[in-house]
């Protein structure tokens, strides 16, 4: 037969009796810790909850009525503290899941962008931009010689006749443009060498 627990002297506790408080501590600490542990699933957190709950009882002892059910009150305090911790953990997990969803969506967008990326088009577009910009800075005759040679596929002789200059003059203009382009496109030449000629 289970021994009936004697009620605690609430009046003495209210007046600051350390003896009564120690009796409450010894009678319920272990059971309250097991109760908290069954919900928070962490020994240290469960112990903290019970210690804080007993501290709350001591701090609020002067508010206790003569008929206060100490075990029920303690269980309520422990329950509320455990609920706060579980609710906080639930919110933290919810935020983490939301952040993971955002990260996942961002990754999917980056993957889609990368899959849609055509390196050939980007590379050619950038190189063409540098070529066009370089040509704009040259004299009109040099630019015209290069366009006729490289874009329209005309021979040096045809260009010489069209522009009324010597073939040597055509070769000079083309050589001049190629030298400037080699300098302006040096980064792209390095990439091409790395991509296609490195072992």
PDB file of C-alpha atoms in Angstrom:
ATOM      1  CA  UNK A   1       0.000   0.000   0.000  1.00  0.00           C
ATOM      2  CA  UNK A   2       1.386   3.399  -1.073  1.00  0.00           C
ATOM      3  CA  UNK A   3       2.157   5.731   1.796  1.00  0.00           C
ATOM      4  CA  UNK A   4      -0.037   8.847   1.769  1.00  0.00           C
ATOM      5  CA  UNK A   5       2.081  11.991   1.560  1.00  0.00           C
ATOM      6  CA  UNK A   6       1.666  14.487   4.351  1.00  0.00           C
ATOM      7  CA  UNK A   7       0.640  17.998   3.222  1.00  0.00           C
ATOM      8  CA  UNK A   8       3.344  20.606   3.584  1.00  0.00           C
ATOM      9  CA  UNK A   9       3.089  23.490   6.035  1.00  0.00           C
ATOM     10  CA  UNK A  10       2.332  26.230   3.481  1.00  0.00           C
ATOM     11  CA  UNK A  11       2.306  28.896   6.205  1.00  0.00           C
ATOM     12  CA  UNK A  12       5.830  27.991   7.276  1.00  0.00           C
ATOM     13  CA  UNK A  13       7.002  27.962   3.658  1.00  0.00           C
ATOM     14  CA  UNK A  14       5.385  31.354   3.137  1.00  0.00           C
ATOM     15  CA  UNK A  15       7.361  32.654   6.105  1.00  0.00           C
ATOM     16  CA  UNK A  16      10.619  31.415   4.578  1.00  0.00           C
ATOM     17  CA  UNK A  17      11.079  28.016   6.195  1.00  0.00           C
ATOM     18  CA  UNK A  18      14.111  26.399   4.606  1.00  0.00           C
ATOM     19  CA  UNK A  19      13.210  23.100   6.275  1.00  0.00           C
ATOM     20  CA  UNK A  20       9.812  22.931   4.503  1.00  0.00           C
ATOM     21  CA  UNK A  21      11.376  23.932   1.206  1.00  0.00           C
ATOM     22  CA  UNK A  22      14.021  21.194   1.530  1.00  0.00           C
ATOM     23  CA  UNK A  23      11.288  18.637   2.207  1.00  0.00           C
ATOM     24  CA  UNK A  24       9.456  19.727  -0.970  1.00  0.00           C
ATOM     25  CA  UNK A  25      12.731  19.573  -2.895  1.00  0.00           C
ATOM     26  CA  UNK A  26      13.575  16.065  -1.661  1.00  0.00           C
ATOM     27  CA  UNK A  27      10.039  14.786  -2.200  1.00  0.00           C
ATOM     28  CA  UNK A  28       9.493  16.034  -5.756  1.00  0.00           C
ATOM     29  CA  UNK A  29      12.785  16.885  -7.466  1.00  0.00           C
ATOM     30  CA  UNK A  30      13.319  13.421  -8.963  1.00  0.00           C
ATOM     31  CA  UNK A  31       9.711  12.976 -10.113  1.00  0.00           C
ATOM     32  CA  UNK A  32       9.530  16.465 -11.628  1.00  0.00           C
ATOM     33  CA  UNK A  33      12.828  15.891 -13.445  1.00  0.00           C
ATOM     34  CA  UNK A  34      11.489  12.656 -14.968  1.00  0.00           C
ATOM     35  CA  UNK A  35       8.289  14.457 -15.987  1.00  0.00           C
ATOM     36  CA  UNK A  36      10.215  17.288 -17.675  1.00  0.00           C
ATOM     37  CA  UNK A  37      12.648  14.832 -19.286  1.00  0.00           C
ATOM     38  CA  UNK A  38       9.803  12.883 -20.888  1.00  0.00           C
ATOM     39  CA  UNK A  39       8.950  16.012 -22.891  1.00  0.00           C
ATOM     40  CA  UNK A  40      12.186  17.919 -23.468  1.00  0.00           C
ATOM     41  CA  UNK A  41      14.334  14.759 -23.988  1.00  0.00           C
ATOM     42  CA  UNK A  42      17.460  16.391 -22.563  1.00  0.00           C
ATOM     43  CA  UNK A  43      18.837  15.677 -19.050  1.00  0.00           C
ATOM     44  CA  UNK A  44      20.442  19.098 -18.559  1.00  0.00           C
ATOM     45  CA  UNK A  45      17.410  21.031 -19.807  1.00  0.00           C
ATOM     46  CA  UNK A  46      15.095  18.912 -17.623  1.00  0.00           C
ATOM     47  CA  UNK A  47      17.245  19.631 -14.557  1.00  0.00           C
ATOM     48  CA  UNK A  48      17.298  23.351 -15.388  1.00  0.00           C
ATOM     49  CA  UNK A  49      13.504  23.394 -15.696  1.00  0.00           C
ATOM     50  CA  UNK A  50      13.018  21.744 -12.294  1.00  0.00           C
ATOM     51  CA  UNK A  51      15.625  23.947 -10.595  1.00  0.00           C
ATOM     52  CA  UNK A  52      14.026  27.072 -12.076  1.00  0.00           C
ATOM     53  CA  UNK A  53      10.554  25.834 -11.075  1.00  0.00           C
ATOM     54  CA  UNK A  54      11.635  25.255  -7.471  1.00  0.00           C
ATOM     55  CA  UNK A  55      13.303  28.687  -7.473  1.00  0.00           C
ATOM     56  CA  UNK A  56      10.032  30.211  -8.766  1.00  0.00           C
ATOM     57  CA  UNK A  57       8.120  28.480  -5.930  1.00  0.00           C
ATOM     58  CA  UNK A  58      10.552  29.954  -3.399  1.00  0.00           C
ATOM     59  CA  UNK A  59      10.396  33.457  -4.933  1.00  0.00           C
ATOM     60  CA  UNK A  60       6.583  33.440  -4.994  1.00  0.00           C
ATOM     61  CA  UNK A  61       6.114  31.685  -1.621  1.00  0.00           C
ATOM     62  CA  UNK A  62       4.501  34.757  -0.040  1.00  0.00           C
ATOM     63  CA  UNK A  63       1.702  34.609  -2.637  1.00  0.00           C
ATOM     64  CA  UNK A  64       0.710  31.064  -1.620  1.00  0.00           C
ATOM     65  CA  UNK A  65      -2.658  30.455   0.008  1.00  0.00           C
ATOM     66  CA  UNK A  66      -3.095  28.135   2.977  1.00  0.00           C
ATOM     67  CA  UNK A  67      -4.793  25.494   0.815  1.00  0.00           C
ATOM     68  CA  UNK A  68      -2.291  25.643  -2.065  1.00  0.00           C
ATOM     69  CA  UNK A  69      -1.578  22.207  -3.503  1.00  0.00           C
ATOM     70  CA  UNK A  70       2.228  22.417  -3.679  1.00  0.00           C
ATOM     71  CA  UNK A  71       2.776  19.300  -5.888  1.00  0.00           C
ATOM     72  CA  UNK A  72       0.107  20.434  -8.383  1.00  0.00           C
ATOM     73  CA  UNK A  73       1.529  23.973  -8.413  1.00  0.00           C
ATOM     74  CA  UNK A  74       5.067  22.702  -9.036  1.00  0.00           C
ATOM     75  CA  UNK A  75       3.859  20.383 -11.785  1.00  0.00           C
ATOM     76  CA  UNK A  76       2.069  23.318 -13.455  1.00  0.00           C
ATOM     77  CA  UNK A  77       5.209  25.487 -13.299  1.00  0.00           C
ATOM     78  CA  UNK A  78       7.340  22.654 -14.740  1.00  0.00           C
ATOM     79  CA  UNK A  79       4.740  21.985 -17.442  1.00  0.00           C
ATOM     80  CA  UNK A  80       4.648  25.655 -18.516  1.00  0.00           C
ATOM     81  CA  UNK A  81       8.448  25.948 -18.615  1.00  0.00           C
ATOM     82  CA  UNK A  82       8.714  22.732 -20.656  1.00  0.00           C
ATOM     83  CA  UNK A  83       6.015  24.032 -23.014  1.00  0.00           C
ATOM     84  CA  UNK A  84       7.950  27.277 -23.512  1.00  0.00           C
ATOM     85  CA  UNK A  85      11.111  25.364 -24.409  1.00  0.00           C
ATOM     86  CA  UNK A  86       9.319  22.956 -26.768  1.00  0.00           C
ATOM     87  CA  UNK A  87       7.475  25.868 -28.426  1.00  0.00           C
ATOM     88  CA  UNK A  88      10.769  27.749 -28.818  1.00  0.00           C
ATOM     89  CA  UNK A  89      12.396  24.664 -30.366  1.00  0.00           C
ATOM     90  CA  UNK A  90       9.416  24.209 -32.670  1.00  0.00           C
ATOM     91  CA  UNK A  91       9.690  27.833 -33.818  1.00  0.00           C
ATOM     92  CA  UNK A  92      13.468  27.477 -34.330  1.00  0.00           C
ATOM     93  CA  UNK A  93      12.953  24.337 -36.421  1.00  0.00           C
ATOM     94  CA  UNK A  94      10.220  26.068 -38.397  1.00  0.00           C
ATOM     95  CA  UNK A  95      12.560  29.007 -39.130  1.00  0.00           C
ATOM     96  CA  UNK A  96      15.358  26.585 -40.085  1.00  0.00           C
ATOM     97  CA  UNK A  97      13.022  24.720 -42.446  1.00  0.00           C
ATOM     98  CA  UNK A  98      11.903  28.019 -43.985  1.00  0.00           C
ATOM     99  CA  UNK A  99      15.548  29.080 -44.428  1.00  0.00           C
ATOM    100  CA  UNK A 100      16.329  25.681 -45.964  1.00  0.00           C
ATOM    101  CA  UNK A 101      13.383  26.109 -48.347  1.00  0.00           C
ATOM    102  CA  UNK A 102      14.669  29.568 -49.345  1.00  0.00           C
ATOM    103  CA  UNK A 103      18.197  28.192 -49.770  1.00  0.00           C
ATOM    104  CA  UNK A 104      16.853  25.262 -51.804  1.00  0.00           C
ATOM    105  CA  UNK A 105      14.854  27.594 -54.073  1.00  0.00           C
ATOM    106  CA  UNK A 106      17.920  29.799 -54.534  1.00  0.00           C
ATOM    107  CA  UNK A 107      20.046  26.749 -55.390  1.00  0.00           C
ATOM    108  CA  UNK A 108      17.432  25.557 -57.874  1.00  0.00           C
ATOM    109  CA  UNK A 109      17.437  28.995 -59.536  1.00  0.00           C
ATOM    110  CA  UNK A 110      21.218  28.970 -59.724  1.00  0.00           C
ATOM    111  CA  UNK A 111      21.185  25.456 -61.186  1.00  0.00           C
ATOM    112  CA  UNK A 112      18.562  26.516 -63.760  1.00  0.00           C
ATOM    113  CA  UNK A 113      20.612  29.627 -64.649  1.00  0.00           C
ATOM    114  CA  UNK A 114      23.755  27.574 -64.991  1.00  0.00           C
ATOM    115  CA  UNK A 115      22.016  24.958 -67.129  1.00  0.00           C
ATOM    116  CA  UNK A 116      20.660  27.711 -69.406  1.00  0.00           C
ATOM    117  CA  UNK A 117      24.082  29.344 -69.650  1.00  0.00           C
ATOM    118  CA  UNK A 118      25.774  28.935 -73.042  1.00  0.00           C
ATOM    119  CA  UNK A 119      29.517  29.580 -72.554  1.00  0.00           C
ATOM    120  CA  UNK A 120      30.069  29.809 -76.318  1.00  0.00           C
ATOM    121  CA  UNK A 121      27.595  32.671 -76.664  1.00  0.00           C
ATOM    122  CA  UNK A 122      28.924  34.545 -73.623  1.00  0.00           C
ATOM    123  CA  UNK A 123      32.531  34.098 -74.700  1.00  0.00           C
ATOM    124  CA  UNK A 124      31.890  35.128 -78.312  1.00  0.00           C
ATOM    125  CA  UNK A 125      29.769  38.102 -77.239  1.00  0.00           C
ATOM    126  CA  UNK A 126      32.472  39.421 -74.887  1.00  0.00           C
ATOM    127  CA  UNK A 127      35.242  38.935 -77.450  1.00  0.00           C
ATOM    128  CA  UNK A 128      33.149  40.620 -80.162  1.00  0.00           C
ATOM    129  CA  UNK A 129      32.534  43.547 -77.825  1.00  0.00           C
ATOM    130  CA  UNK A 130      36.278  44.023 -77.289  1.00  0.00           C
ATOM    131  CA  UNK A 131      36.945  43.755 -81.048  1.00  0.00           C
ATOM    132  CA  UNK A 132      34.233  46.322 -81.868  1.00  0.00           C
ATOM    133  CA  UNK A 133      35.487  48.684 -79.172  1.00  0.00           C
ATOM    134  CA  UNK A 134      39.073  48.345 -80.441  1.00  0.00           C
ATOM    135  CA  UNK A 135      38.077  49.020 -84.051  1.00  0.00           C
ATOM    136  CA  UNK A 136      36.190  52.185 -83.068  1.00  0.00           C
ATOM    137  CA  UNK A 137      39.413  53.640 -81.662  1.00  0.00           C
ATOM    138  CA  UNK A 138      41.391  53.094 -84.888  1.00  0.00           C
ATOM    139  CA  UNK A 139      41.629  55.383 -87.915  1.00  0.00           C
ATOM    140  CA  UNK A 140      38.840  54.962 -90.457  1.00  0.00           C
ATOM    141  CA  UNK A 141      41.226  53.516 -93.085  1.00  0.00           C
ATOM    142  CA  UNK A 142      42.736  50.927 -90.709  1.00  0.00           C
ATOM    143  CA  UNK A 143      39.251  49.967 -89.553  1.00  0.00           C
ATOM    144  CA  UNK A 144      38.004  49.698 -93.158  1.00  0.00           C
ATOM    145  CA  UNK A 145      40.955  47.506 -94.207  1.00  0.00           C
ATOM    146  CA  UNK A 146      40.371  45.122 -91.292  1.00  0.00           C
ATOM    147  CA  UNK A 147      36.603  44.881 -91.930  1.00  0.00           C
ATOM    148  CA  UNK A 148      37.136  44.187 -95.640  1.00  0.00           C
ATOM    149  CA  UNK A 149      39.756  41.541 -94.814  1.00  0.00           C
ATOM    150  CA  UNK A 150      38.284  39.750 -91.825  1.00  0.00           C
ATOM    151  CA  UNK A 151      34.536  40.369 -92.111  1.00  0.00           C
ATOM    152  CA  UNK A 152      34.053  40.463 -95.868  1.00  0.00           C
ATOM    153  CA  UNK A 153      36.800  37.965 -96.752  1.00  0.00           C
ATOM    154  CA  UNK A 154      38.475  40.088 -99.441  1.00  0.00           C
ATOM    155  CA  UNK A 155      42.093  39.430-100.428  1.00  0.00           C
ATOM    156  CA  UNK A 156      44.866  41.948 -99.774  1.00  0.00           C
ATOM    157  CA  UNK A 157      45.015  42.667-103.513  1.00  0.00           C
ATOM    158  CA  UNK A 158      41.250  43.376-103.716  1.00  0.00           C
ATOM    159  CA  UNK A 159      41.441  45.686-100.702  1.00  0.00           C
ATOM    160  CA  UNK A 160      44.417  47.534-102.198  1.00  0.00           C
ATOM    161  CA  UNK A 161      42.516  48.127-105.412  1.00  0.00           C
ATOM    162  CA  UNK A 162      39.308  49.175-103.613  1.00  0.00           C
ATOM    163  CA  UNK A 163      41.050  51.690-101.345  1.00  0.00           C
ATOM    164  CA  UNK A 164      43.729  52.732-103.819  1.00  0.00           C
ATOM    165  CA  UNK A 165      46.625  51.757-101.550  1.00  0.00           C
ATOM    166  CA  UNK A 166      49.503  49.315-101.918  1.00  0.00           C
ATOM    167  CA  UNK A 167      49.334  45.672-100.813  1.00  0.00           C
ATOM    168  CA  UNK A 168      52.101  46.489 -98.300  1.00  0.00           C
ATOM    169  CA  UNK A 169      49.837  49.237 -96.954  1.00  0.00           C
ATOM    170  CA  UNK A 170      46.999  46.676 -96.524  1.00  0.00           C
ATOM    171  CA  UNK A 171      49.386  44.310 -94.721  1.00  0.00           C
ATOM    172  CA  UNK A 172      50.543  47.148 -92.451  1.00  0.00           C
ATOM    173  CA  UNK A 173      46.955  48.057 -91.414  1.00  0.00           C
ATOM    174  CA  UNK A 174      45.987  44.418 -90.767  1.00  0.00           C
ATOM    175  CA  UNK A 175      49.187  43.770 -88.787  1.00  0.00           C
ATOM    176  CA  UNK A 176      48.545  46.921 -86.723  1.00  0.00           C
ATOM    177  CA  UNK A 177      44.982  45.810 -85.804  1.00  0.00           C
ATOM    178  CA  UNK A 178      46.051  42.245 -84.984  1.00  0.00           C
ATOM    179  CA  UNK A 179      48.794  43.521 -82.673  1.00  0.00           C
ATOM    180  CA  UNK A 180      46.326  45.735 -80.751  1.00  0.00           C
ATOM    181  CA  UNK A 181      43.730  42.953 -80.605  1.00  0.00           C
ATOM    182  CA  UNK A 182      46.290  40.481 -79.281  1.00  0.00           C
ATOM    183  CA  UNK A 183      47.017  42.911 -76.449  1.00  0.00           C
ATOM    184  CA  UNK A 184      43.345  43.673 -75.721  1.00  0.00           C
ATOM    185  CA  UNK A 185      42.330  40.002 -75.869  1.00  0.00           C
ATOM    186  CA  UNK A 186      45.289  38.648 -73.880  1.00  0.00           C
ATOM    187  CA  UNK A 187      43.043  37.387 -71.020  1.00  0.00           C
ATOM    188  CA  UNK A 188      40.903  35.464 -73.483  1.00  0.00           C
ATOM    189  CA  UNK A 189      43.945  34.023 -75.202  1.00  0.00           C
ATOM    190  CA  UNK A 190      45.180  32.745 -71.823  1.00  0.00           C
ATOM    191  CA  UNK A 191      41.811  31.089 -71.174  1.00  0.00           C
ATOM    192  CA  UNK A 192      41.855  29.491 -74.617  1.00  0.00           C
ATOM    193  CA  UNK A 193      45.366  28.175 -73.999  1.00  0.00           C
ATOM    194  CA  UNK A 194      44.353  26.746 -70.610  1.00  0.00           C
ATOM    195  CA  UNK A 195      41.198  25.176 -71.977  1.00  0.00           C
ATOM    196  CA  UNK A 196      42.519  23.694 -75.168  1.00  0.00           C
ATOM    197  CA  UNK A 197      46.280  23.340 -74.893  1.00  0.00           C
ATOM    198  CA  UNK A 198      46.991  22.439 -71.238  1.00  0.00           C
ATOM    199  CA  UNK A 199      47.511  18.779 -70.327  1.00  0.00           C
TER     200      UNK A 199
END
